[in-house]
């Protein structure tokens, strides 16, 4: 099955600086890569996702890049703010037409923004 | 729309007891799933369902059963609780499958003594 590795497990950055979280996946058939944010005591929520026909996607201060050849994808947060402090999870899924109906998550990155 | 709801929010069980965690969604989503969240291990898939009457195992299914008799409800049953099942449990639903946005419930914190 799919294996998703996520690094680093913890990350502290100064407010206003950029943060980068990286994930690698094992199954070359994976083609959907979402990122979820989980604030303390809350449920995970989708912040951005990318599909394999796109190399980069941006939404205001967040962006995701995908390198299918190397089987890795990254989350970039620019101009970080205190409200960006949370745990971030990457995930990977194979297109359901291949019969796999599972979403596999990474182990998470705890991001702390230092004021 | 209430979205995805879960009950109870907290539960304490003794080893060997059984219980059912409830999950319901009002978005008419076909795909529903259960995850457990443990420190340092991310979200691990327990069971999932692609529609009423269809369920399948995820990454960590042992000790858990599910059923999907309606589109709205997807209960998770612990047959004989063990301390290793102490965790936070999240139910999620999405349109069609895992390659769309997952909407998570608020979670159930379970402690097994």
PDB file of N, CA and C in Angstrom, chain B residues 26 34 57 62 69 84 91 95 102 107:
ATOM      1  N   UNK B  26     -24.960  14.984   6.831  1.00  0.00           N
ATOM      2  CA  UNK B  26     -26.181  15.416   6.148  1.00  0.00           C
ATOM      3  C   UNK B  26     -25.878  16.059   4.808  1.00  0.00           C
ATOM      4  N   UNK B  34     -13.367   6.183   8.867  1.00  0.00           N
ATOM      5  CA  UNK B  34     -12.989   6.346  10.264  1.00  0.00           C
ATOM      6  C   UNK B  34     -11.468   6.332  10.361  1.00  0.00           C
ATOM      7  N   UNK B  57     -11.789  -2.595   4.694  1.00  0.00           N
ATOM      8  CA  UNK B  57     -10.808  -2.362   5.738  1.00  0.00           C
ATOM      9  C   UNK B  57      -9.781  -1.323   5.313  1.00  0.00           C
ATOM     10  N   UNK B  62      -8.143  -4.118  12.887  1.00  0.00           N
ATOM     11  CA  UNK B  62      -8.335  -5.155  13.909  1.00  0.00           C
ATOM     12  C   UNK B  62      -8.969  -4.589  15.185  1.00  0.00           C
ATOM     13  N   UNK B  69     -25.711   1.018   6.695  1.00  0.00           N
ATOM     14  CA  UNK B  69     -27.061   0.672   6.251  1.00  0.00           C
ATOM     15  C   UNK B  69     -27.752   1.840   5.546  1.00  0.00           C
ATOM     16  N   UNK B  84      -4.819  -0.419  24.059  1.00  0.00           N
ATOM     17  CA  UNK B  84      -4.196   0.034  22.802  1.00  0.00           C
ATOM     18  C   UNK B  84      -5.175   0.798  21.914  1.00  0.00           C
ATOM     19  N   UNK B  91     -14.363  10.681  12.338  1.00  0.00           N
ATOM     20  CA  UNK B  91     -15.135  10.238  11.196  1.00  0.00           C
ATOM     21  C   UNK B  91     -15.027  11.324  10.131  1.00  0.00           C
ATOM     22  N   UNK B  95     -17.512  13.752  -1.045  1.00  0.00           N
ATOM     23  CA  UNK B  95     -18.214  13.482  -2.289  1.00  0.00           C
ATOM     24  C   UNK B  95     -17.449  12.409  -3.075  1.00  0.00           C
ATOM     25  N   UNK B 102     -12.090  15.923   2.316  1.00  0.00           N
ATOM     26  CA  UNK B 102     -12.670  15.179   3.426  1.00  0.00           C
ATOM     27  C   UNK B 102     -13.198  16.168   4.473  1.00  0.00           C
ATOM     28  N   UNK B 107     -14.635  14.650  16.409  1.00  0.00           N
ATOM     29  CA  UNK B 107     -13.796  13.676  17.089  1.00  0.00           C
ATOM     30  C   UNK B 107     -14.409  13.132  18.367  1.00  0.00           C
TER      31      UNK B 107
END
